[in-house]
Short mmCIF file of C-alpha atoms and ligand atoms in Angstrom, two decimals:
data_model
loop_
_atom_site.label_atom_id
_atom_site.label_comp_id
_atom_site.label_asym_id
_atom_site.label_seq_id
_atom_site.Cartn_x
_atom_site.Cartn_y
_atom_site.Cartn_z
CA UNK A 1 22.40 -13.09 -16.56
CA UNK A 2 23.69 -9.57 -15.97
CA UNK A 3 22.76 -7.26 -13.09
CA UNK A 4 19.40 -5.58 -13.56
CA UNK A 5 20.35 -1.93 -13.20
CA UNK A 6 18.32 1.12 -12.22
CA UNK A 7 16.87 2.25 -15.57
CA UNK A 8 17.66 5.89 -14.72
CA UNK A 9 20.57 8.04 -13.60
CA UNK A 10 20.53 10.74 -10.92
CA UNK A 11 20.20 14.41 -11.85
CA UNK A 12 19.60 15.90 -8.43
CA UNK A 13 20.62 14.72 -4.96
CA UNK A 14 19.03 15.08 -1.55
CA UNK A 15 21.28 14.81 1.53
CA UNK A 16 20.58 11.95 3.92
CA UNK A 17 20.79 12.73 7.63
CA UNK A 18 23.54 10.66 9.28
CA UNK A 19 22.83 10.54 13.02
CA UNK A 20 24.39 9.10 16.18
CA UNK A 21 22.84 6.41 18.35
CA UNK A 22 22.61 8.87 21.24
CA UNK A 23 20.65 11.31 19.11
CA UNK A 24 18.33 8.56 17.86
CA UNK A 25 17.63 7.31 21.39
CA UNK A 26 16.78 10.82 22.47
CA UNK A 27 14.52 11.48 19.43
CA UNK A 28 12.67 8.14 19.76
CA UNK A 29 11.93 8.80 23.43
CA UNK A 30 10.68 12.30 22.54
CA UNK A 31 8.43 10.66 19.89
CA UNK A 32 6.88 8.44 22.59
CA UNK A 33 8.52 5.42 20.93
CA UNK A 34 6.27 5.76 17.87
CA UNK A 35 8.32 6.21 14.66
CA UNK A 36 5.35 7.96 13.02
CA UNK A 37 6.02 10.83 15.44
CA UNK A 38 9.69 11.24 14.50
CA UNK A 39 10.92 14.12 12.37
CA UNK A 40 12.16 13.01 8.95
CA UNK A 41 15.40 14.92 9.53
CA UNK A 42 16.26 12.32 12.18
CA UNK A 43 15.89 9.38 9.76
CA UNK A 44 18.64 8.00 7.54
CA UNK A 45 16.78 5.46 5.40
CA UNK A 46 13.03 5.93 5.41
CA UNK A 47 11.14 2.72 4.61
CA UNK A 48 8.00 3.75 6.49
CA UNK A 49 5.94 3.71 3.33
CA UNK A 50 6.07 3.61 -0.45
CA UNK A 51 3.23 6.13 -0.52
CA UNK A 52 3.98 9.58 -1.89
CA UNK A 53 7.68 9.05 -1.20
CA UNK A 54 8.85 8.22 -4.73
CA UNK A 55 11.17 10.27 -6.92
CA UNK A 56 9.53 11.88 -9.92
CA UNK A 57 11.17 11.62 -13.33
CA UNK A 58 12.44 14.55 -15.39
CA UNK A 59 9.38 14.05 -17.58
CA UNK A 60 7.12 14.46 -14.55
CA UNK A 61 8.96 17.57 -13.38
CA UNK A 62 8.67 18.99 -16.89
CA UNK A 63 4.95 18.19 -16.89
CA UNK A 64 4.52 20.18 -13.67
CA UNK A 65 5.37 23.31 -15.63
CA UNK A 66 2.49 22.58 -17.99
CA UNK A 67 0.04 22.62 -15.09
CA UNK A 68 -3.08 24.51 -16.09
CA UNK A 69 -4.52 25.94 -12.88
CA UNK A 70 -7.90 26.92 -14.31
CA UNK A 71 -10.64 26.24 -11.79
CA UNK A 72 -12.82 24.43 -14.31
CA UNK A 73 -12.04 22.35 -17.40
CA UNK A 74 -8.25 22.73 -17.30
CA UNK A 75 -6.03 21.12 -19.94
CA UNK A 76 -4.26 19.25 -17.14
CA UNK A 77 -7.54 17.69 -16.12
CA UNK A 78 -8.16 16.51 -19.68
CA UNK A 79 -4.66 14.97 -19.74
CA UNK A 80 -5.39 13.19 -16.43
CA UNK A 81 -8.85 12.00 -17.49
CA UNK A 82 -7.61 10.80 -20.88
CA UNK A 83 -4.78 8.83 -19.25
CA UNK A 84 -6.96 7.21 -16.58
CA UNK A 85 -9.54 6.27 -19.23
CA UNK A 86 -6.84 4.83 -21.46
CA UNK A 87 -5.48 2.60 -18.68
CA UNK A 88 -8.68 1.67 -16.86
CA UNK A 89 -11.36 1.95 -19.50
CA UNK A 90 -13.67 3.64 -16.97
CA UNK A 91 -15.96 6.34 -18.33
CA UNK A 92 -16.33 8.44 -15.18
CA UNK A 93 -13.13 9.67 -13.51
CA UNK A 94 -12.98 11.75 -10.32
CA UNK A 95 -9.67 13.19 -9.12
CA UNK A 96 -9.12 13.11 -5.35
CA UNK A 97 -6.29 14.35 -3.18
CA UNK A 98 -5.40 10.74 -2.33
CA UNK A 99 -7.05 7.35 -2.18
CA UNK A 100 -8.75 7.64 1.19
CA UNK A 101 -10.82 10.52 -0.18
CA UNK A 102 -11.99 8.19 -2.96
CA UNK A 103 -12.73 5.51 -0.34
CA UNK A 104 -14.68 7.98 1.77
CA UNK A 105 -16.82 9.12 -1.18
CA UNK A 106 -17.46 5.51 -2.22
CA UNK A 107 -18.40 4.43 1.32
CA UNK A 108 -20.51 7.49 2.10
CA UNK A 109 -22.58 7.26 -1.10
CA UNK A 110 -23.02 3.50 -1.43
CA UNK A 111 -23.17 2.09 2.12
CA UNK A 112 -25.59 2.18 5.01
CA UNK A 113 -25.31 0.78 8.55
CA UNK A 114 -25.40 -3.03 8.54
CA UNK A 115 -24.02 -3.41 5.00
CA UNK A 116 -21.04 -5.67 4.36
CA UNK A 117 -18.01 -5.09 2.11
CA UNK A 118 -15.82 -8.12 1.42
CA UNK A 119 -12.22 -7.68 0.25
CA UNK A 120 -9.20 -9.97 -0.10
CA UNK A 121 -7.75 -7.71 2.64
CA UNK A 122 -8.88 -4.20 3.48
CA UNK A 123 -6.15 -1.66 4.01
CA UNK A 124 -6.58 0.25 7.27
CA UNK A 125 -8.03 3.41 5.67
CA UNK A 126 -10.46 1.37 3.55
CA UNK A 127 -11.68 -0.49 6.61
CA UNK A 128 -11.94 2.72 8.64
CA UNK A 129 -13.98 4.50 5.96
CA UNK A 130 -16.37 1.55 5.66
CA UNK A 131 -16.76 1.25 9.44
CA UNK A 132 -17.18 5.01 9.80
CA UNK A 133 -20.54 4.80 7.97
CA UNK A 134 -21.64 1.81 10.08
CA UNK A 135 -20.94 -0.95 7.56
CA UNK A 136 -18.76 -4.00 8.13
CA UNK A 137 -15.45 -4.66 6.36
CA UNK A 138 -14.79 -8.40 5.95
CA UNK A 139 -11.38 -9.81 4.94
CA UNK A 140 -11.40 -12.98 2.83
CA UNK A 141 -7.71 -13.73 2.16
CA UNK A 142 -6.82 -16.90 0.26
CA UNK A 143 -6.01 -19.98 2.37
CA UNK A 144 -2.52 -20.00 0.75
CA UNK A 145 -1.71 -16.65 2.41
CA UNK A 146 -1.84 -18.26 5.86
CA UNK A 147 1.55 -19.90 5.35
CA UNK A 148 3.70 -16.82 5.01
CA UNK A 149 6.84 -18.87 4.35
CA UNK A 150 5.56 -20.90 1.39
CA UNK A 151 6.69 -19.88 -2.08
CA UNK A 152 3.17 -20.29 -3.48
CA UNK A 153 2.28 -17.68 -6.08
CA UNK A 154 -0.56 -15.19 -5.94
CA UNK A 155 -1.01 -15.42 -2.19
CA UNK A 156 -2.86 -12.10 -2.41
CA UNK A 157 -5.89 -13.79 -4.00
CA UNK A 158 -9.35 -13.63 -2.51
CA UNK A 159 -10.88 -16.80 -1.04
CA UNK A 160 -13.69 -17.32 -3.58
CA UNK A 161 -15.29 -20.15 -1.58
CA UNK A 162 -15.47 -17.94 1.49
CA UNK A 163 -17.01 -15.18 -0.64
CA UNK A 164 -19.65 -17.63 -1.85
CA UNK A 165 -20.44 -18.65 1.74
CA UNK A 166 -20.67 -15.02 2.80
CA UNK A 167 -23.13 -14.22 0.01
CA UNK A 168 -25.17 -17.35 0.88
CA UNK A 169 -25.40 -16.56 4.60
CA UNK A 170 -25.75 -12.77 4.48
CA UNK A 171 -27.55 -12.30 1.16
CA UNK A 172 -26.33 -10.27 -1.81
CA UNK A 173 -28.64 -7.39 -0.89
CA UNK A 174 -26.44 -6.63 2.14
CA UNK A 175 -23.36 -6.35 -0.07
CA UNK A 176 -23.60 -3.11 -2.11
CA UNK A 177 -20.16 -3.84 -3.59
CA UNK A 178 -17.17 -6.12 -3.10
CA UNK A 179 -13.56 -4.92 -3.26
CA UNK A 180 -10.31 -6.51 -4.38
CA UNK A 181 -6.97 -4.98 -3.42
CA UNK A 182 -4.05 -5.29 -5.86
CA UNK A 183 -1.47 -6.00 -4.65
CA UNK A 184 -2.63 -7.24 -1.26
CA UNK A 185 -0.72 -4.90 1.07
CA UNK A 186 -1.93 -6.36 4.38
CA UNK A 187 -0.93 -9.87 3.22
CA UNK A 188 2.65 -8.87 2.48
CA UNK A 189 2.30 -7.08 -0.87
CA UNK A 190 1.31 -10.38 -2.48
CA UNK A 191 -0.23 -10.22 -5.95
CA UNK A 192 -3.69 -11.24 -7.12
CA UNK A 193 -3.96 -13.39 -10.25
CA UNK A 194 -6.11 -12.53 -13.24
CA UNK A 195 -7.78 -15.90 -12.80
CA UNK A 196 -8.80 -14.97 -9.25
CA UNK A 197 -10.21 -11.60 -10.33
CA UNK A 198 -12.09 -13.41 -13.10
CA UNK A 199 -13.54 -15.97 -10.66
CA UNK A 200 -14.54 -13.28 -8.16
CA UNK A 201 -16.17 -11.34 -10.98
CA UNK A 202 -18.10 -14.40 -12.21
CA UNK A 203 -19.43 -15.17 -8.73
CA UNK A 204 -20.40 -11.57 -8.04
CA UNK A 205 -21.97 -11.22 -11.48
CA UNK A 206 -24.31 -14.14 -10.72
CA UNK A 207 -25.54 -12.22 -7.65
CA UNK A 208 -25.58 -8.72 -9.15
CA UNK A 209 -22.84 -7.44 -6.79
CA UNK A 210 -20.44 -4.87 -8.32
CA UNK A 211 -16.67 -5.25 -7.92
CA UNK A 212 -14.46 -2.27 -7.05
CA UNK A 213 -10.70 -2.64 -7.33
CA UNK A 214 -8.37 -0.91 -4.87
CA UNK A 215 -5.82 -0.27 -7.59
CA UNK A 216 -3.03 1.43 -5.58
CA UNK A 217 -0.37 -0.99 -6.86
CA UNK A 218 -2.03 -2.08 -10.11
CA UNK A 219 1.16 -1.84 -12.19
CA UNK A 220 3.20 -3.96 -9.76
CA UNK A 221 0.36 -6.49 -9.82
CA UNK A 222 0.33 -6.46 -13.63
CA UNK A 223 4.07 -7.25 -13.62
CA UNK A 224 3.55 -10.28 -11.35
CA UNK A 225 0.80 -11.51 -13.70
CA UNK A 226 3.13 -11.12 -16.68
CA UNK A 227 5.89 -13.05 -14.93
CA UNK A 228 3.90 -15.79 -13.29
CA UNK A 229 0.53 -16.39 -14.92
CA UNK A 230 0.20 -18.56 -18.00
CA UNK A 231 -0.73 -16.68 -21.14
CA UNK A 232 0.57 -13.23 -20.14
CA UNK A 233 4.32 -13.43 -20.79
CA UNK A 234 4.06 -11.68 -24.16
CA UNK A 235 1.52 -9.06 -23.15
CA UNK A 236 2.40 -5.43 -22.40
CA UNK A 237 1.78 -4.30 -18.84
CA UNK A 238 -0.79 -1.75 -19.99
CA UNK A 239 -2.82 -4.50 -21.69
CA UNK A 240 -2.71 -6.63 -18.56
CA UNK A 241 -3.82 -3.63 -16.51
CA UNK A 242 -6.70 -3.03 -18.91
CA UNK A 243 -7.77 -6.66 -18.57
CA UNK A 244 -7.77 -6.31 -14.77
CA UNK A 245 -9.86 -3.15 -14.82
CA UNK A 246 -12.27 -4.57 -17.42
CA UNK A 247 -13.33 -7.18 -14.85
CA UNK A 248 -14.30 -4.45 -12.37
CA UNK A 249 -17.12 -1.92 -12.10
CA UNK A 250 -15.07 0.77 -10.43
CA UNK A 251 -11.71 1.63 -8.93
CA UNK A 252 -10.19 3.61 -6.09
CA UNK A 253 -6.61 4.65 -6.65
CA UNK A 254 -3.76 6.20 -4.74
CA UNK A 255 -1.51 7.94 -7.26
CA UNK A 256 1.03 8.13 -4.40
CA UNK A 257 1.92 4.52 -5.19
CA UNK A 258 1.73 3.37 -8.82
CA UNK A 259 0.96 6.91 -9.98
CA UNK A 260 4.62 7.66 -9.13
CA UNK A 261 3.51 11.01 -7.73
CA UNK A 262 3.84 12.61 -4.31
CA UNK A 263 0.11 13.29 -4.00
CA UNK A 264 -3.09 12.38 -5.83
CA UNK A 265 -5.66 9.71 -6.44
CA UNK A 266 -8.93 9.03 -8.18
CA UNK A 267 -12.27 7.27 -8.05
CA UNK A 268 -13.61 5.82 -11.29
CA UNK A 269 -16.64 3.86 -12.47
CA UNK A 270 -18.94 3.18 -15.42
CA UNK A 271 -22.30 3.44 -13.63
CA UNK A 272 -23.99 6.81 -14.33
CA UNK A 273 -25.97 6.81 -11.09
CA UNK A 274 -22.87 6.13 -8.98
CA UNK A 275 -21.05 8.86 -10.91
CA UNK A 276 -23.75 11.40 -10.13
CA UNK A 277 -23.50 10.67 -6.39
CA UNK A 278 -19.70 10.71 -6.48
CA UNK A 279 -19.66 14.05 -8.31
CA UNK A 280 -22.00 15.71 -5.85
CA UNK A 281 -20.05 14.63 -2.78
CA UNK A 282 -16.73 15.40 -4.50
CA UNK A 283 -17.82 19.00 -5.06
CA UNK A 284 -18.87 19.28 -1.44
CA UNK A 285 -15.67 17.96 0.09
CA UNK A 286 -12.78 17.76 -2.42
CA UNK A 287 -13.35 20.38 -5.10
CA UNK A 288 -14.78 20.96 -8.56
CA UNK A 289 -14.85 17.68 -10.55
CA UNK A 290 -12.06 18.77 -12.91
CA UNK A 291 -9.48 19.15 -10.16
CA UNK A 292 -10.75 17.26 -7.08
CA UNK A 293 -8.32 18.01 -4.28
CA UNK A 294 -5.40 18.60 -6.65
CA UNK A 295 -3.53 21.42 -8.35
CA UNK A 296 -3.36 21.30 -12.16
CA UNK A 297 0.36 20.54 -11.94
CA UNK A 298 -0.36 17.51 -9.71
CA UNK A 299 -2.80 16.21 -12.32
CA UNK A 300 -0.02 16.47 -14.92
CA UNK A 301 2.53 14.65 -12.74
CA UNK A 302 0.08 11.81 -12.08
CA UNK A 303 -0.88 11.50 -15.75
CA UNK A 304 2.77 11.01 -16.68
CA UNK A 305 3.51 8.78 -13.66
CA UNK A 306 0.64 6.38 -14.30
CA UNK A 307 2.18 5.56 -17.67
CA UNK A 308 5.77 5.35 -16.40
CA UNK A 309 4.71 2.77 -13.79
CA UNK A 310 3.67 0.51 -16.67
CA UNK A 311 7.11 0.57 -18.33
CA UNK A 312 8.56 -2.92 -18.32
CA UNK A 313 12.16 -1.87 -17.52
CA UNK A 314 10.99 0.15 -14.54
CA UNK A 315 8.93 -2.71 -13.09
CA UNK A 316 11.71 -5.22 -13.75
CA UNK A 317 14.18 -3.06 -11.80
CA UNK A 318 11.66 -2.44 -9.02
CA UNK A 319 10.93 -6.13 -8.51
CA UNK A 320 14.65 -6.98 -8.75
CA UNK A 321 15.35 -4.48 -5.94
CA UNK A 322 12.77 -6.05 -3.63
CA UNK A 323 14.15 -9.50 -4.52
CA UNK A 324 17.71 -8.31 -3.77
CA UNK A 325 16.78 -7.14 -0.29
CA UNK A 326 14.65 -10.24 0.39
CA UNK A 327 17.33 -12.72 -0.72
CA UNK A 328 20.01 -11.08 1.47
CA UNK A 329 17.73 -11.29 4.50
CA UNK A 330 16.73 -14.89 3.80
CA UNK A 331 20.44 -15.79 3.54
CA UNK A 332 20.93 -14.40 7.06
CA UNK A 333 17.99 -16.37 8.45
CA UNK A 334 15.73 -13.35 9.01
CA UNK A 335 12.10 -14.59 8.90
CA UNK A 336 10.33 -12.81 6.03
CA UNK A 337 7.15 -13.33 4.04
CA UNK A 338 7.73 -15.21 0.81
CA UNK A 339 7.69 -14.69 -2.04
CA UNK A 340 8.93 -11.08 -1.77
CA UNK A 341 6.09 -8.61 -2.22
CA UNK A 342 5.77 -5.99 -4.92
CA UNK A 343 6.51 -2.92 -2.83
CA UNK A 344 8.48 -4.17 0.13
CA UNK A 345 9.82 -6.88 2.35
CA UNK A 346 7.69 -8.01 5.27
CA UNK A 347 9.37 -9.42 8.39
CA UNK A 348 7.66 -11.74 10.89
CA UNK A 349 8.35 -10.06 14.26
CA UNK A 350 6.70 -12.91 16.19
CA UNK A 351 9.35 -15.36 14.95
CA UNK A 352 12.04 -12.65 15.13
CA UNK A 353 11.22 -12.11 18.82
CA UNK A 354 10.07 -15.50 20.20
CA UNK A 355 10.39 -14.11 23.73
CA UNK A 356 7.47 -11.71 23.05
CA UNK A 357 3.73 -12.48 22.71
CA UNK A 358 1.28 -10.62 20.41
CA UNK A 359 0.19 -8.51 23.39
CA UNK A 360 3.79 -7.32 23.77
CA UNK A 361 3.62 -5.72 20.29
CA UNK A 362 6.78 -7.39 18.92
CA UNK A 363 6.42 -5.37 15.71
CA UNK A 364 6.84 -2.11 17.60
CA UNK A 365 9.89 -3.54 19.40
CA UNK A 366 11.50 -4.52 16.11
CA UNK A 367 10.69 -1.23 14.36
CA UNK A 368 12.17 0.74 17.25
CA UNK A 369 15.28 -1.47 17.43
CA UNK A 370 15.90 -0.90 13.70
CA UNK A 371 15.67 2.83 14.16
CA UNK A 372 18.00 2.84 17.16
CA UNK A 373 20.54 0.61 15.38
CA UNK A 374 20.81 2.47 12.09
CA UNK A 375 18.25 5.25 11.69
CA UNK A 376 16.15 2.97 9.45
CA UNK A 377 12.42 3.61 9.72
CA UNK A 378 10.12 0.63 9.09
CA UNK A 379 6.45 0.22 9.96
CA UNK A 380 4.43 -2.21 12.05
CA UNK A 381 1.57 -3.94 10.21
CA UNK A 382 0.36 -6.06 13.10
CA UNK A 383 -1.83 -5.77 16.14
CA UNK A 384 -1.31 -2.03 16.54
CA UNK A 385 -2.35 -1.22 12.97
CA UNK A 386 -4.84 -4.00 12.28
CA UNK A 387 -5.83 -5.25 15.74
CA UNK A 388 -8.89 -3.95 17.54
CA UNK A 389 -8.45 -1.85 20.65
CA UNK A 390 -10.44 -2.83 23.73
CA UNK A 391 -13.81 -1.00 23.63
CA UNK A 392 -17.33 -1.29 25.01
CA UNK A 393 -16.41 -4.10 27.39
CA UNK A 394 -14.75 -6.12 24.60
CA UNK A 395 -11.14 -7.14 25.05
CA UNK A 396 -8.40 -6.10 22.67
CA UNK A 397 -8.24 -8.43 19.62
CA UNK A 398 -4.88 -9.09 17.96
CA UNK A 399 -4.39 -8.88 14.19
CA UNK A 400 -4.49 -11.98 11.98
CA UNK A 401 -0.71 -11.81 11.87
CA UNK A 402 2.16 -9.65 13.09
CA UNK A 403 4.28 -8.09 10.34
CA UNK A 404 6.90 -5.37 10.04
CA UNK A 405 7.20 -3.84 6.59
CA UNK A 406 10.25 -2.39 4.91
CA UNK A 407 8.42 -0.44 2.19
CA UNK A 408 10.52 0.64 -0.76
CA UNK A 409 9.93 4.18 -2.02
CA UNK A 410 9.99 4.16 -5.82
CA UNK A 411 13.25 5.17 -7.57
CA UNK A 412 14.72 6.66 -4.36
CA UNK A 413 17.36 4.38 -2.82
CA UNK A 414 20.31 2.61 -4.48
CA UNK A 415 21.77 -0.83 -3.94
CA UNK A 416 24.27 0.41 -1.30
CA UNK A 417 21.41 1.88 0.70
CA UNK A 418 19.83 -1.56 0.76
CA UNK A 419 23.15 -3.15 1.76
CA UNK A 420 23.16 -0.74 4.71
CA UNK A 421 19.61 -1.79 5.62
CA UNK A 422 20.65 -5.47 5.50
CA UNK A 423 23.67 -4.78 7.75
CA UNK A 424 21.50 -2.87 10.22
CA UNK A 425 18.89 -5.64 10.33
CA UNK A 426 21.61 -8.22 10.73
CA UNK A 427 22.92 -6.46 13.84
CA UNK A 428 19.41 -6.29 15.31
CA UNK A 429 18.82 -9.97 14.41
CA UNK A 430 21.95 -11.06 16.29
CA UNK A 431 20.82 -9.25 19.43
CA UNK A 432 17.11 -9.94 19.03
CA UNK A 433 16.56 -11.25 22.56
CA UNK A 434 17.30 -7.70 23.77
CA UNK A 435 14.21 -6.30 21.96
CA UNK A 436 11.80 -5.22 24.70
CA UNK A 437 8.03 -5.62 24.99
CA UNK A 438 5.96 -2.45 24.52
CA UNK A 439 2.67 -1.28 25.95
CA UNK A 440 0.32 1.40 24.64
CA UNK A 441 -0.05 4.32 27.01
CA UNK A 442 -2.25 6.48 24.76
CA UNK A 443 -4.33 5.81 21.64
CA UNK A 444 -7.00 7.26 19.32
CA UNK A 445 -10.31 5.48 18.51
CA UNK A 446 -9.49 5.17 14.77
CA UNK A 447 -6.18 4.45 13.03
CA UNK A 448 -4.42 4.40 16.38
CA UNK A 449 -1.01 3.45 14.96
CA UNK A 450 -0.41 6.97 13.65
CA UNK A 451 -0.53 8.72 17.01
CA UNK A 452 -0.29 6.12 19.78
CA UNK A 453 2.29 6.53 22.52
CA UNK A 454 4.30 3.44 23.51
CA UNK A 455 6.44 2.50 26.47
CA UNK A 456 9.01 -0.32 26.51
CA UNK A 457 8.93 -2.56 29.57
CA UNK A 458 10.85 -5.51 31.05
CA UNK A 459 8.96 -8.81 30.78
CA UNK A 460 11.44 -10.77 32.88
N1 F0G B 1 -5.34 0.98 -0.19
C1 F0G B 1 -4.13 0.40 -0.02
C2 F0G B 1 -3.94 -1.02 -0.40
C3 F0G B 1 -3.08 1.15 0.53
O1 F0G B 1 -1.89 0.57 0.69
C4 F0G B 1 -3.30 2.51 0.87
C5 F0G B 1 -2.24 3.31 1.46
C6 F0G B 1 -4.56 3.06 0.66
C7 F0G B 1 -5.56 2.26 0.13
C8 F0G B 1 -4.86 4.51 1.00
O2 F0G B 1 -4.22 5.36 0.10
O3 F0G B 1 -2.74 6.84 1.41
O4 F0G B 1 -3.54 7.51 -0.85
O5 F0G B 1 -5.10 7.49 1.07
N2 F0G B 1 -1.19 2.81 1.88
C9 F0G B 1 -0.03 3.49 2.42
C10 F0G B 1 0.91 2.46 2.97
C11 F0G B 1 -0.34 4.60 3.35
O6 F0G B 1 1.86 2.86 3.67
O7 F0G B 1 0.77 1.27 2.68
P1 F0G B 1 -3.89 6.90 0.46
#
């Protein structure tokens, strides 16, 4: 088999900052040891997130020029709406500036204090928006996801038995909707099978509970289904995506991921009553329903990007890139979640740093060591992001698992960039016992990882 190449060539370049270790040490200290607080000009390879960081295609840049900036009923809006309807099949489409705005509108209009929203795994913003209105966000990841080193497929699935128990003990009336996140970001970018979505749908249907898909990485999930699930090998990605959406009653979407755009999102559904509530709140907080929080040109870029993400050659290259990085790290003994996820490689910082406990925030230690070694920015998805801070007399609760994510921006970095990342990680891996424990010296009540201040300290 021949090398799977990038199915594009480069028309414009953007200089990468090459920095010295001294400079990086100084900048990290000034950022209170939180890489979210660094300036991008001090970062060489930025794997903080795959959200809004992708490179747009020439077709998207050309579409920007077609942006119709009319306040109401613009042609760009019609292009956007037509495209979202074509892919998702949903009748009502609401553009938002990004996904969390869609989540906020969904939570604010459908939930009341005491309600429960199950999900295979809530992303942090989804959880925060649900909790902000006094409801409870419950994660029901599949039992297979607990063994992060097994090569089992579809470890992003929801635990259907646990969902059944939840409905039996709490009652369907306390569950205004259930969510399913494709791919499952918090569980290592693992995909969800069509069979699982179907089973979740069947169970919910019997209890009259609607299903809302968090569709941020729907195209990457569709590719996994095509590759792995029986009966899908010959289907086009767009048909697989349509099948996924047809099992759901609504969707929240971040166009910053599989919309291949730098900003944008949407909320969609079929229910007229939901749509009326969404529209009213959208007008109040995002904008008129034909632009949401977006410019006409953004709507155009997203409309083109949503389709490009479903191109087979693009997804094949994307998955091959993640595989490439994962296989090089596995060969060096670096502990990573398997199989490789759809949008990144997830490292296990607890095993990477056996000298540190969860309370020492090993993920922060590893992220900071990577930055100091090579100017590579990764992100902690562990007890800082998903754990619960001590509050109201309750002690701090760690996350289900500690992870560090190397998220791959779409169409941005080449193979040699990833070789550099592997070399940098290898150096950190060889000197891993030098990674220090960290403590939090300042934090916010919600989404603390973005702004917390950390301090390294000696444990011995
Ligand atoms: N749902 C999932 C599964 C996500 O990964 C994200 C964002 C969101 C919802 C919120 O979308 O940023 O458009 O408001 N994830 C990014 C990440 C930030 O780095 O994984 P948004």
